[in-house]
Amino acid sequence: MDFTGGYSLNVEVQEQAEHPSYRQDVMNSLLAAGASTTDVQVQELSKPNQLRIQMGMGMEEKGHPFYQLPEVSNVEGAPYEYQSNPRIVWLVNALQENGVQIPKDQLESLNRNWTVMSGQLSEAMRDNALIGLAIALACILAYITLRFEFKYAIGAVIALAHDVIITLGIIALFHKLGFPVQIDLEVVGAIMTIIGYSLNDTIIVFDRIREDVKVYRKMSFSEILNHSINVTLSRTIMTSGTTLLVLLALVLLGGPSIFGFSLVMTVGVVVGTLSSLFIAGPVMLYFHNRELAQQQKDQAGYRKV
């Protein structure tokens, strides 16, 4: 919804003595009424029966519940204000037909709790998120170039771009397998956090490489690279392993409100750790070899002159 537009409704459903999951009951009700898992997301708020129902613009497509529904319907003598909005009416009917009741005081305020996000606003948010990611990568490139060398910087940035692309690809795979994770602002925040985490691992490896270059002068650069990665490997595994223990606990026990963030962070930490070891170093080695080849070419040309 953050990046495609849609509808949102905050509602408190009727409490019942024995109710394992209000969220799941609401989700099942909407699916039974014709919505799909890609169109609807239900989140718990401060209480189990306080929910935020989000519906994407896919609900407006042909064959979906909101297709060709008017924006407003004139209902004379309607007891509640929300009944002039056909989309809220559909939502309330879908819940009530499956046994999920909404108290009368909530029915009176439904219209005020209904939010519509236009496609234009969501596109602006999406563009701002992409610009933010691009600026972050550009700043990292500049910083590492000043702190180390350009070949280090380009290796780190390509590894970070790899982390973002692979993480988004895994989210898309989850979605394809029927295990949808909405890409919203929380997920973008998780991706930005992944960039910082992965960069920290990469900088540690690079710092070790820079030190070993000064110590092991007789070794080739590829041998130094291999040695530095092996030396820092135990630290990287311990750091990432303890982080994953916390993230797995959040995924399993943190509840639906932070599930997307926790899952994306878990995937990102794994991908970021692997990229620090197997992407950043080899990319840097590639540019180092190109630099050596160019220097040898220049020297050969100088001797001929």
Coordinates of C-alpha atoms in Angstrom, one line a residue, residues 140 143-145 147-160 198-214 221 224-225 228-229 232 236 275-285:
I140 CA 29.4 5.0 1.1
Y143 CA 33.6 7.6 2.2
I144 CA 35.4 4.3 1.4
T145 CA 37.3 5.9 -1.5
R147 CA 39.2 6.1 3.8
F148 CA 40.8 3.3 1.6
E149 CA 41.0 3.4 -2.2
F150 CA 38.6 3.4 -5.1
K151 CA 39.0 -0.4 -5.7
Y152 CA 37.9 -1.0 -2.1
A153 CA 35.0 1.4 -2.5
I154 CA 33.6 -0.2 -5.7
G155 CA 33.9 -3.7 -4.2
A156 CA 31.9 -2.6 -1.1
V157 CA 29.2 -0.8 -3.1
I158 CA 28.7 -3.7 -5.5
A159 CA 28.4 -6.0 -2.5
L160 CA 25.8 -3.7 -0.9
S198 CA 26.8 -5.5 5.8
L199 CA 29.1 -2.5 5.3
N200 CA 30.4 -3.0 8.9
D201 CA 31.5 -6.5 8.0
T202 CA 33.0 -5.5 4.8
I203 CA 35.0 -2.6 6.4
I204 CA 36.5 -5.1 8.9
V205 CA 37.6 -7.4 6.2
F206 CA 39.0 -4.5 4.1
D207 CA 40.9 -3.1 7.1
R208 CA 42.6 -6.4 7.7
I209 CA 43.5 -6.6 4.0
R210 CA 45.1 -3.2 4.1
E211 CA 47.1 -4.1 7.2
D212 CA 48.2 -7.5 5.6
V213 CA 49.4 -5.7 2.4
K214 CA 52.0 -3.9 4.5
F221 CA 47.4 -9.8 -3.6
I224 CA 46.7 -11.7 1.0
L225 CA 43.0 -11.4 0.3
S228 CA 42.6 -11.8 5.5
I229 CA 39.2 -13.3 4.9
T232 CA 38.3 -12.5 10.1
T236 CA 32.2 -12.6 11.2
S275 CA 28.5 -10.8 0.3
S276 CA 31.2 -9.5 2.7
L277 CA 33.1 -12.7 2.3
F278 CA 32.4 -13.8 -1.3
I279 CA 31.4 -10.7 -3.2
A280 CA 33.3 -7.6 -1.9
G281 CA 36.7 -9.2 -1.9
P282 CA 36.6 -10.9 -5.4
V283 CA 35.2 -7.7 -6.9
M284 CA 38.0 -5.7 -5.3
L285 CA 40.6 -8.2 -6.6

